[in-house]
mmCIF file of C-alpha atoms in Angstrom:
data_model
loop_
_atom_site.group_PDB
_atom_site.id
_atom_site.type_symbol
_atom_site.label_atom_id
_atom_site.label_comp_id
_atom_site.label_asym_id
_atom_site.label_seq_id
_atom_site.Cartn_x
_atom_site.Cartn_y
_atom_site.Cartn_z
ATOM 1 C CA TRP H 2 44.299 109.126 -51.287
ATOM 2 C CA HIS H 3 43.957 112.514 -48.957
ATOM 3 C CA LEU H 4 40.504 111.046 -47.812
ATOM 4 C CA HIS H 5 42.303 107.544 -46.938
ATOM 5 C CA ALA H 6 45.041 109.404 -45.049
ATOM 6 C CA LYS H 7 42.850 111.468 -43.276
ATOM 7 C CA MET H 8 40.882 108.798 -42.050
ATOM 8 C CA SER H 9 43.786 106.360 -41.071
ATOM 9 C CA GLY H 10 44.955 109.316 -39.200
ATOM 10 C CA SER H 11 41.813 109.622 -37.034
ATOM 11 C CA GLU H 12 41.573 105.787 -36.754
ATOM 12 C CA ARG H 13 45.348 105.948 -35.397
ATOM 13 C CA LYS H 14 44.426 108.444 -32.818
ATOM 14 C CA ILE H 15 41.111 106.703 -31.619
ATOM 15 C CA ARG H 16 43.177 103.584 -31.314
ATOM 16 C CA ALA H 17 46.040 105.246 -29.187
ATOM 17 C CA LEU H 18 43.305 106.502 -27.123
ATOM 18 C CA ARG H 19 41.766 102.940 -26.722
ATOM 19 C CA GLU H 20 45.090 101.811 -25.509
ATOM 20 C CA ILE H 21 45.675 104.589 -23.159
ATOM 21 C CA LEU H 22 42.463 103.870 -21.554
ATOM 22 C CA GLN H 23 43.676 100.707 -20.604
ATOM 23 C CA LYS H 24 45.817 101.838 -18.597
ATOM 24 C CA PRO H 25 45.318 101.161 -14.668
ATOM 25 C CA GLY H 26 42.787 103.969 -13.236
ATOM 26 C CA ASN H 27 41.835 104.960 -16.544
ATOM 27 C CA ASN H 28 38.906 102.755 -16.769
ATOM 28 C CA THR H 29 36.883 104.560 -14.349
ATOM 29 C CA CYS H 30 36.015 108.313 -14.152
ATOM 30 C CA ALA H 31 38.748 110.293 -12.412
ATOM 31 C CA ASP H 32 36.173 112.359 -10.180
ATOM 32 C CA CYS H 33 33.462 110.067 -9.447
ATOM 33 C CA GLY H 34 34.413 106.652 -10.163
ATOM 34 C CA ALA H 35 31.904 105.970 -12.928
ATOM 35 C CA PRO H 36 32.690 103.057 -15.214
ATOM 36 C CA ASP H 37 33.880 103.174 -18.546
ATOM 37 C CA PRO H 38 34.763 107.116 -18.944
ATOM 38 C CA GLU H 39 33.989 108.508 -22.845
ATOM 39 C CA TRP H 40 35.385 111.824 -22.076
ATOM 40 C CA ALA H 41 38.503 113.287 -21.296
ATOM 41 C CA SER H 42 39.975 116.484 -19.982
ATOM 42 C CA CYS H 43 42.937 117.011 -22.444
ATOM 43 C CA SER H 44 44.121 119.932 -20.337
ATOM 44 C CA LEU H 45 44.306 118.249 -16.889
ATOM 45 C CA GLY H 46 45.021 114.892 -18.350
ATOM 46 C CA VAL H 47 42.095 112.689 -16.878
ATOM 47 C CA PHE H 48 39.156 110.479 -18.119
ATOM 48 C CA ILE H 49 35.937 111.548 -16.921
ATOM 49 C CA CYS H 50 32.386 110.467 -17.655
ATOM 50 C CA LEU H 51 29.279 112.251 -19.011
ATOM 51 C CA ALA H 52 28.090 113.989 -15.962
ATOM 52 C CA CYS H 53 31.531 114.912 -15.004
ATOM 53 C CA SER H 54 32.436 116.347 -18.269
ATOM 54 C CA GLY H 55 29.307 118.510 -17.970
ATOM 55 C CA ILE H 56 30.808 120.294 -14.751
ATOM 56 C CA HIS H 57 34.375 120.272 -16.430
ATOM 57 C CA ARG H 58 32.796 122.506 -19.192
ATOM 58 C CA ASN H 59 31.833 124.856 -16.835
ATOM 59 C CA ILE H 60 35.068 125.766 -15.629
ATOM 60 C CA GLN H 61 36.829 126.583 -19.021
ATOM 61 C CA GLU H 62 39.531 128.373 -17.821
ATOM 62 C CA ILE H 63 41.437 125.049 -16.420
ATOM 63 C CA SER H 64 39.348 122.241 -18.222
ATOM 64 C CA LYS H 65 39.324 121.578 -21.941
ATOM 65 C CA VAL H 66 36.774 118.617 -22.635
ATOM 66 C CA LYS H 67 37.076 116.292 -25.366
ATOM 67 C CA SER H 68 35.005 112.979 -26.552
ATOM 68 C CA VAL H 69 37.066 109.916 -26.773
ATOM 69 C CA GLY H 70 35.383 108.800 -29.742
ATOM 70 C CA LEU H 71 33.875 111.664 -31.512
ATOM 71 C CA SER H 72 36.417 114.736 -31.089
ATOM 72 C CA HIS H 73 39.539 115.630 -33.111
ATOM 73 C CA TRP H 74 42.537 115.055 -31.152
ATOM 74 C CA GLU H 75 45.818 116.892 -31.898
ATOM 75 C CA ASP H 76 49.035 114.637 -31.472
ATOM 76 C CA GLN H 77 50.456 116.667 -28.314
ATOM 77 C CA GLU H 78 47.023 115.971 -26.651
ATOM 78 C CA LEU H 79 47.241 112.346 -26.894
ATOM 79 C CA GLU H 80 50.902 112.527 -25.901
ATOM 80 C CA PHE H 81 49.889 114.647 -22.906
ATOM 81 C CA MET H 82 47.027 112.000 -21.950
ATOM 82 C CA ALA H 83 49.459 109.037 -22.366
ATOM 83 C CA LYS H 84 51.869 110.769 -20.113
ATOM 84 C CA ASN H 85 49.312 111.835 -17.312
ATOM 85 C CA GLY H 86 46.127 109.979 -17.141
ATOM 86 C CA ASN H 87 44.130 109.467 -13.844
ATOM 87 C CA GLU H 88 46.418 107.966 -11.269
ATOM 88 C CA PRO H 89 49.299 110.190 -11.748
ATOM 89 C CA THR H 90 47.074 113.052 -11.857
ATOM 90 C CA LYS H 91 45.138 112.080 -8.592
ATOM 91 C CA LYS H 92 48.691 111.922 -7.102
ATOM 92 C CA ILE H 93 48.771 115.820 -7.781
ATOM 93 C CA TYR H 94 45.227 117.071 -7.123
ATOM 94 C CA GLU H 95 44.048 114.661 -4.521
ATOM 95 C CA ALA H 96 47.497 114.642 -2.570
ATOM 96 C CA THR H 97 46.253 115.828 0.576
ATOM 97 C CA VAL H 98 42.528 115.243 0.898
ATOM 98 C CA PRO H 99 41.468 115.192 4.495
ATOM 99 C CA VAL H 100 40.016 112.118 5.880
ATOM 100 C CA TYR H 101 36.894 113.896 6.911
ATOM 101 C CA TYR H 102 36.117 115.172 3.457
ATOM 102 C CA TYR H 103 33.406 113.590 1.461
ATOM 103 C CA LYS H 104 34.617 112.020 -1.931
ATOM 104 C CA PRO H 105 31.367 111.649 -3.940
ATOM 105 C CA ASN H 106 30.679 109.010 -6.223
ATOM 106 C CA HIS H 107 28.354 108.606 -9.487
ATOM 107 C CA LYS H 108 25.416 107.825 -7.434
ATOM 108 C CA ASP H 109 25.810 111.153 -5.378
ATOM 109 C CA CYS H 110 23.975 114.547 -6.389
ATOM 110 C CA GLN H 111 25.316 117.072 -8.692
ATOM 111 C CA VAL H 112 26.279 119.726 -6.435
ATOM 112 C CA LEU H 113 28.603 117.334 -4.277
ATOM 113 C CA ARG H 114 30.203 116.142 -7.510
ATOM 114 C CA GLU H 115 30.567 119.795 -8.816
ATOM 115 C CA GLN H 116 32.287 120.989 -5.531
ATOM 116 C CA TRP H 117 34.234 117.909 -5.557
ATOM 117 C CA ILE H 118 35.816 118.643 -8.784
ATOM 118 C CA ARG H 119 35.959 122.461 -8.488
ATOM 119 C CA ALA H 120 37.931 121.730 -4.908
ATOM 120 C CA LYS H 121 40.285 119.685 -6.551
ATOM 121 C CA TYR H 122 41.337 121.637 -9.900
ATOM 122 C CA GLU H 123 39.940 125.084 -9.534
ATOM 123 C CA ARG H 124 40.686 125.819 -5.790
ATOM 124 C CA LYS H 125 43.636 123.319 -5.721
ATOM 125 C CA GLU H 126 42.720 122.844 -1.959
ATOM 126 C CA PHE H 127 44.075 119.433 -1.957
ATOM 127 C CA SER H 128 47.426 120.003 -3.960
ATOM 128 C CA GLU H 129 49.687 121.055 -1.067
ATOM 129 C CA ALA H 130 50.393 119.856 2.584
ATOM 130 C CA GLY H 131 49.655 122.412 5.190
ATOM 131 C CA ARG H 132 46.888 124.677 3.732
ATOM 132 C CA ASN H 133 44.251 126.116 5.938
ATOM 133 C CA LEU H 134 41.014 124.696 4.703
ATOM 134 C CA ILE H 135 37.712 126.529 5.429
ATOM 135 C CA TYR H 136 36.182 123.124 6.678
ATOM 136 C CA GLU H 137 38.988 122.953 9.511
ATOM 137 C CA GLU H 138 38.300 126.576 11.177
ATOM 138 C CA GLY H 139 36.509 124.938 14.300
ATOM 139 C CA THR H 140 33.637 127.068 13.884
ATOM 140 C CA ARG H 141 31.291 128.041 11.337
ATOM 141 C CA ASP H 142 28.564 130.882 11.637
ATOM 142 C CA GLY H 143 26.131 131.858 8.845
ATOM 143 C CA MET H 144 22.595 131.764 7.242
ATOM 144 C CA LEU H 145 20.704 129.056 5.722
ATOM 145 C CA MET H 146 17.178 128.670 4.436
ATOM 146 C CA LYS H 147 15.422 126.259 6.780
ATOM 147 C CA ARG H 148 11.933 124.533 6.025
ATOM 148 C CA GLY H 149 9.384 125.613 8.782
ATOM 149 C CA ARG H 150 8.390 122.487 10.669
ATOM 150 C CA ASP H 151 4.909 123.657 10.568
ATOM 151 C CA ASN H 152 4.005 126.038 7.596
ATOM 152 C CA GLY H 153 6.563 124.213 5.281
ATOM 153 C CA GLN H 154 7.797 127.520 4.179
ATOM 154 C CA PHE H 155 11.682 128.231 3.942
ATOM 155 C CA LEU H 156 13.012 130.895 6.086
ATOM 156 C CA ASN H 157 16.592 132.603 6.562
ATOM 157 C CA ARG H 158 18.051 131.040 9.703
ATOM 158 C CA ARG H 159 21.243 131.437 11.489
ATOM 159 C CA PHE H 160 23.116 128.270 12.076
ATOM 160 C CA VAL H 161 26.458 128.088 14.303
ATOM 161 C CA LEU H 162 28.946 125.201 14.429
ATOM 162 C CA SER H 163 31.231 124.822 17.355
ATOM 163 C CA GLU H 164 33.890 122.181 17.745
ATOM 164 C CA ARG H 165 34.643 123.236 21.338
ATOM 165 C CA GLU H 166 31.210 122.575 22.244
ATOM 166 C CA GLY H 167 30.694 119.871 19.955
ATOM 167 C CA THR H 168 27.180 121.506 18.728
ATOM 168 C CA LEU H 169 25.310 122.702 15.874
ATOM 169 C CA LYS H 170 22.758 125.292 16.896
ATOM 170 C CA TYR H 171 20.288 127.300 15.203
ATOM 171 C CA PHE H 172 18.368 130.772 15.918
ATOM 172 C CA THR H 173 15.346 132.108 14.672
ATOM 173 C CA LYS H 174 16.482 135.568 14.591
ATOM 174 C CA PHE H 175 20.024 136.600 13.802
ATOM 175 C CA ASP H 176 20.622 138.363 17.191
ATOM 176 C CA ALA H 177 18.427 135.810 19.387
ATOM 177 C CA LYS H 178 20.426 135.132 22.504
ATOM 178 C CA ASP H 179 18.950 131.681 22.797
ATOM 179 C CA PRO H 180 19.042 129.146 20.206
ATOM 180 C CA LYS H 181 15.814 127.403 18.981
ATOM 181 C CA ALA H 182 17.923 123.977 18.896
ATOM 182 C CA VAL H 183 20.901 122.735 20.195
ATOM 183 C CA ILE H 184 22.113 119.809 18.412
ATOM 184 C CA LYS H 185 24.927 117.510 19.418
ATOM 185 C CA VAL H 186 27.226 116.681 16.679
ATOM 186 C CA ASP H 187 27.610 113.139 17.698
ATOM 187 C CA THR H 188 23.748 112.638 16.750
ATOM 188 C CA ILE H 189 24.000 114.263 13.307
ATOM 189 C CA ASN H 190 23.450 113.065 10.239
ATOM 190 C CA ALA H 191 23.361 115.036 7.068
ATOM 191 C CA THR H 192 22.797 113.899 3.382
ATOM 192 C CA PHE H 193 21.940 115.624 0.264
ATOM 193 C CA LYS H 194 18.354 115.259 -0.988
ATOM 194 C CA PRO H 195 17.759 117.528 -3.653
ATOM 195 C CA GLU H 196 14.485 115.981 -5.407
ATOM 196 C CA LYS H 197 12.635 115.419 -1.950
ATOM 197 C CA ILE H 198 13.295 118.978 -0.641
ATOM 198 C CA GLY H 199 12.861 120.487 -4.353
ATOM 199 C CA ASN H 200 16.101 122.489 -4.288
ATOM 200 C CA PRO H 201 19.553 121.166 -6.007
ATOM 201 C CA ASN H 202 21.326 122.308 -2.736
ATOM 202 C CA GLY H 203 18.718 120.710 -0.293
ATOM 203 C CA LEU H 204 20.465 119.399 2.612
ATOM 204 C CA GLN H 205 18.645 117.195 5.267
ATOM 205 C CA ILE H 206 19.718 117.124 8.688
ATOM 206 C CA THR H 207 18.611 114.148 10.914
ATOM 207 C CA TYR H 208 19.515 114.186 14.736
ATOM 208 C CA LEU H 209 18.345 112.374 17.572
ATOM 209 C CA LYS H 210 16.525 114.169 20.113
ATOM 210 C CA ALA H 211 15.220 112.084 23.455
ATOM 211 C CA TYR H 212 15.500 108.892 21.427
ATOM 212 C CA SER H 213 13.467 110.136 18.703
ATOM 213 C CA THR H 214 14.264 111.239 15.225
ATOM 214 C CA ARG H 215 14.272 114.950 14.172
ATOM 215 C CA ASN H 216 14.531 116.316 10.357
ATOM 216 C CA ILE H 217 15.479 119.337 9.578
ATOM 217 C CA PHE H 218 15.578 120.189 5.831
ATOM 218 C CA VAL H 219 17.894 123.516 4.560
ATOM 219 C CA TYR H 220 19.444 124.775 1.663
ATOM 220 C CA HIS H 221 21.595 127.598 0.559
ATOM 221 C CA ASP H 222 21.661 129.234 -2.840
ATOM 222 C CA SER H 223 25.507 128.843 -3.332
ATOM 223 C CA SER H 224 26.309 125.208 -3.917
ATOM 224 C CA LYS H 225 29.896 125.925 -2.346
ATOM 225 C CA GLU H 226 28.508 127.440 0.759
ATOM 226 C CA ILE H 227 25.984 124.010 1.367
ATOM 227 C CA VAL H 228 28.982 121.626 0.709
ATOM 228 C CA ASP H 229 31.214 123.627 2.930
ATOM 229 C CA TRP H 230 28.689 123.246 5.759
ATOM 230 C CA PHE H 231 28.552 119.641 5.095
ATOM 231 C CA ASN H 232 32.180 118.962 5.103
ATOM 232 C CA SER H 233 32.656 121.536 8.059
ATOM 233 C CA ILE H 234 30.077 119.118 10.120
ATOM 234 C CA ARG H 235 31.885 115.946 8.929
ATOM 235 C CA ALA H 236 35.321 117.779 10.536
ATOM 236 C CA VAL H 237 33.849 118.545 13.614
ATOM 237 C CA GLN H 238 32.307 114.866 13.988
ATOM 238 C CA LEU H 239 35.727 113.249 13.289
ATOM 239 C CA HIS H 240 37.402 115.592 15.771
ATOM 240 C CA TYR H 241 34.599 114.779 18.405
ATOM 241 C CA LEU H 242 35.296 110.949 17.494
ATOM 242 C CA LYS H 243 38.791 110.985 17.817
ATOM 243 C CA VAL H 244 38.689 112.334 21.530
ATOM 244 C CA ALA H 245 35.591 109.783 22.206
ATOM 245 C CA PHE H 246 37.346 106.652 20.738
ATOM 246 C CA PRO H 247 41.293 107.740 21.330
ATOM 247 C CA GLY H 248 42.624 104.354 20.193
ATOM 248 C CA ALA H 249 40.424 104.150 16.797
ATOM 249 C CA THR H 250 42.077 104.612 13.180
ATOM 250 C CA ASP H 251 40.648 106.521 10.694
ATOM 251 C CA ALA H 252 39.338 104.071 8.543
ATOM 252 C CA GLU H 253 37.007 103.001 11.638
ATOM 253 C CA LEU H 254 35.874 106.417 12.290
ATOM 254 C CA VAL H 255 34.889 107.691 8.742
ATOM 255 C CA PRO H 256 31.798 105.274 8.593
ATOM 256 C CA LYS H 257 30.597 107.006 11.839
ATOM 257 C CA LEU H 258 30.399 110.236 10.023
ATOM 258 C CA THR H 259 27.352 111.208 7.788
ATOM 259 C CA ARG H 260 25.791 108.450 5.590
ATOM 260 C CA ASN H 261 23.333 108.243 2.839
ATOM 261 C CA PHE H 262 20.399 106.590 3.515
ATOM 262 C CA LEU H 263 20.116 103.133 1.918
ATOM 263 C CA LYS H 264 16.706 103.515 0.397
ATOM 264 C CA GLU H 265 13.557 105.936 0.539
ATOM 265 C CA GLY H 266 10.344 105.682 -0.792
ATOM 266 C CA TYR H 267 6.562 105.095 -0.345
ATOM 267 C CA MET H 268 4.845 101.550 0.761
ATOM 268 C CA GLU H 269 1.546 100.913 2.369
ATOM 269 C CA LYS H 270 1.437 99.732 5.825
ATOM 270 C CA THR H 271 -0.832 98.355 8.550
ATOM 271 C CA GLY H 272 -0.880 98.858 12.189
ATOM 272 C CA PRO H 273 -0.240 96.509 14.786
ATOM 273 C CA ARG H 274 -3.436 94.332 15.014
ATOM 274 C CA GLN H 275 -3.554 94.212 11.446
ATOM 275 C CA THR H 276 -7.287 94.689 10.987
ATOM 276 C CA GLU H 277 -6.506 98.473 10.028
ATOM 277 C CA GLY H 278 -6.693 99.470 6.552
ATOM 278 C CA PHE H 279 -3.262 99.865 4.977
ATOM 279 C CA LYS H 280 -1.971 103.399 4.554
ATOM 280 C CA LYS H 281 0.635 105.016 2.071
ATOM 281 C CA ARG H 282 3.795 106.119 3.780
ATOM 282 C CA TRP H 283 6.952 107.302 3.136
ATOM 283 C CA PHE H 284 9.618 105.124 4.127
ATOM 284 C CA THR H 285 13.441 105.831 5.006
ATOM 285 C CA LEU H 286 16.174 103.119 5.704
ATOM 286 C CA ASP H 287 18.621 104.556 7.604
ATOM 287 C CA HIS H 288 20.721 101.676 8.174
ATOM 288 C CA ARG H 289 18.871 99.542 11.021
ATOM 289 C CA ARG H 290 16.091 102.320 11.268
ATOM 290 C CA LEU H 291 13.205 101.801 9.140
ATOM 291 C CA MET H 292 11.267 105.126 9.798
ATOM 292 C CA TYR H 293 8.042 105.939 8.293
ATOM 293 C CA PHE H 294 6.491 109.417 7.703
ATOM 294 C CA LYS H 295 3.038 110.435 6.756
ATOM 295 C CA ASP H 296 4.960 113.214 4.626
ATOM 296 C CA PRO H 297 8.487 113.009 2.940
ATOM 297 C CA LEU H 298 9.375 116.372 4.781
ATOM 298 C CA ASP H 299 7.915 115.672 8.089
ATOM 299 C CA ALA H 300 10.112 116.759 10.799
ATOM 300 C CA PHE H 301 9.232 113.868 13.152
ATOM 301 C CA ALA H 302 8.690 110.053 12.011
ATOM 302 C CA LYS H 303 5.541 108.356 12.899
ATOM 303 C CA GLY H 304 7.362 105.127 13.972
ATOM 304 C CA GLU H 305 10.167 103.323 13.357
ATOM 305 C CA VAL H 306 11.272 99.659 12.901
ATOM 306 C CA PHE H 307 14.455 98.529 14.308
ATOM 307 C CA LEU H 308 16.107 95.788 12.070
ATOM 308 C CA GLY H 309 18.255 93.694 14.268
ATOM 309 C CA ASN H 310 20.432 90.564 12.988
ATOM 310 C CA LYS H 311 18.510 87.518 11.803
ATOM 311 C CA ASP H 312 20.205 85.528 14.386
ATOM 312 C CA HIS H 313 18.446 87.327 16.957
ATOM 313 C CA GLY H 314 14.851 86.683 15.404
ATOM 314 C CA TYR H 315 14.752 88.922 12.665
ATOM 315 C CA GLN H 316 13.224 87.844 9.446
ATOM 316 C CA ILE H 317 11.781 88.694 6.031
ATOM 317 C CA PHE H 318 9.341 87.235 3.880
ATOM 318 C CA PRO H 319 7.828 88.105 0.434
ATOM 319 C CA GLY H 320 3.770 88.324 0.550
ATOM 320 C CA LEU H 321 1.502 88.873 3.603
ATOM 321 C CA PRO H 322 0.189 86.250 5.872
ATOM 322 C CA SER H 323 -2.433 84.451 4.828
ATOM 323 C CA GLY H 324 -5.930 86.013 5.823
ATOM 324 C CA THR H 325 -4.547 89.360 6.180
ATOM 325 C CA HIS H 326 -7.390 91.669 5.691
ATOM 326 C CA HIS H 327 -6.054 93.564 2.994
ATOM 327 C CA ASN H 328 -7.916 96.704 1.354
ATOM 328 C CA GLY H 329 -4.884 98.566 -0.023
ATOM 329 C CA SER H 330 -4.222 99.176 -3.526
ATOM 330 C CA TRP H 331 -0.739 97.887 -3.641
ATOM 331 C CA GLN H 332 -0.428 94.247 -4.364
ATOM 332 C CA HIS H 333 3.265 93.240 -3.591
ATOM 333 C CA GLY H 334 3.370 92.486 0.408
ATOM 334 C CA ILE H 335 6.573 92.203 2.599
ATOM 335 C CA THR H 336 6.241 90.595 6.055
ATOM 336 C CA ILE H 337 9.197 91.600 8.385
ATOM 337 C CA LYS H 338 9.316 89.367 11.485
ATOM 338 C CA THR H 339 10.955 90.891 14.818
ATOM 339 C CA PRO H 340 10.959 89.296 18.198
ATOM 340 C CA GLU H 341 7.905 90.942 19.490
ATOM 341 C CA ARG H 342 5.767 91.356 16.127
ATOM 342 C CA CYS H 343 4.979 90.999 12.703
ATOM 343 C CA PHE H 344 5.197 94.379 10.378
ATOM 344 C CA LEU H 345 3.090 94.259 7.062
ATOM 345 C CA PHE H 346 4.227 96.440 4.231
ATOM 346 C CA THR H 347 3.015 96.347 0.658
ATOM 347 C CA CYS H 348 4.537 97.979 -2.589
ATOM 348 C CA GLU H 349 3.399 99.543 -5.663
ATOM 349 C CA THR H 350 5.636 97.276 -8.036
ATOM 350 C CA GLU H 351 7.429 94.009 -8.013
ATOM 351 C CA GLU H 352 10.806 96.156 -8.579
ATOM 352 C CA ASP H 353 10.232 98.206 -5.927
ATOM 353 C CA GLN H 354 9.285 94.907 -3.264
ATOM 354 C CA GLU H 355 12.543 93.084 -4.553
ATOM 355 C CA SER H 356 14.506 96.200 -3.879
ATOM 356 C CA TRP H 357 13.247 96.794 -0.471
ATOM 357 C CA MET H 358 13.294 93.191 0.696
ATOM 358 C CA LYS H 359 17.229 93.106 -0.637
ATOM 359 C CA HIS H 360 18.058 96.143 1.468
ATOM 360 C CA PHE H 361 16.268 94.648 4.533
ATOM 361 C CA SER H 362 17.908 91.250 3.951
ATOM 362 C CA ASP H 363 21.435 92.897 3.405
ATOM 363 C CA VAL H 364 20.673 94.911 6.826
ATOM 364 C CA MET H 365 19.797 91.800 8.824
ATOM 365 C CA SER H 366 22.644 89.864 7.300
ATOM 366 C CA ALA H 367 25.207 92.290 8.781
ATOM 367 C CA PRO H 368 26.886 91.610 12.295
ATOM 368 C CA MET H 369 25.552 94.181 14.813
ATOM 369 C CA SER H 370 28.048 96.798 16.330
ATOM 370 C CA PRO H 371 28.102 97.147 19.909
ATOM 371 C CA GLN H 372 26.158 100.410 19.745
ATOM 372 C CA GLU H 373 23.368 98.782 17.694
ATOM 373 C CA PHE H 374 23.410 95.646 20.230
ATOM 374 C CA ALA H 375 22.946 98.074 22.925
ATOM 375 C CA THR H 376 19.628 99.939 21.217
ATOM 376 C CA PHE H 377 18.389 96.137 20.585
ATOM 377 C CA ARG H 378 18.664 95.604 24.208
ATOM 378 C CA HIS H 379 17.258 98.811 24.968
ATOM 379 C CA LYS H 380 14.227 97.669 22.664
ATOM 380 C CA HIS H 381 13.776 94.328 24.443
#
């Protein structure tokens, strides 16, 4: 009888938890939005995914993690979860998240998710209005490890971000008078690329320099420090955009801040005469710009293809035109037709080919913004 009572007791609790999970907002992770969370913080009152639960476990002072289906739950913990849950808890801990602050999703890297969780619950940065946040100081000055353009070694460099000047500068020596580069914030994109850079806190900063794209790769040993830089850059960009587009809403400006690449990876390509051999290149699709590099960590692209809208003569086909001299090892071809010429690529696998084609076709179906139209005209 005791055993039976114990069983039905735990079954009752699991049923109760499943009911609480049906409440609006509880069916996705409170921190990254991943579907069907199977974990919870019974001290904060939120349901979270496996990946975020690992981060919560590292801040034991404030978060006590339990499995929805496997842990033993006390009655008062269940009551607490029923009373709170994701939506009410967000109203507390995300009450004043600034517009520019990047809220990571489940596809984002560990460092972004960890700092978002710590900023919310540990530092309580967004719980009360009027807090002076570190991202809004208007200037930021500090050291970052930067990858050398030619030798590939990471060296400590001083970076200075200035809202007043609208620039990010870096200096090769701490006390150097003249910066090595002055980057205008309105041309910056920053995106976390830990695998490619080979450091969990690796950040790729991309900017335009005389019409061509330049990459720099940086990291900091402190994940808080690198995410602070990232959100400070976004804060300065938003300030700049508000001045440049005084009538625009926040919702219109936020997508103009930093963005993740749509896709990156290797393909083989041939040159404009299509008689040259196919060579393996690293490709980055950054909205309408398909750039290719000899090496994933090159400072400059070897070239780029602008992908306009299909109404302007941009098309995409699987396979290569018949009679193409093909010496490469990869079989899965893609042909991109632009108003000027065809670009031929091959992918290693069919999945890869399908994935690239889907991204290309999405971009070509999207309407062009006035800025993109200007780029299109500049190219023709």
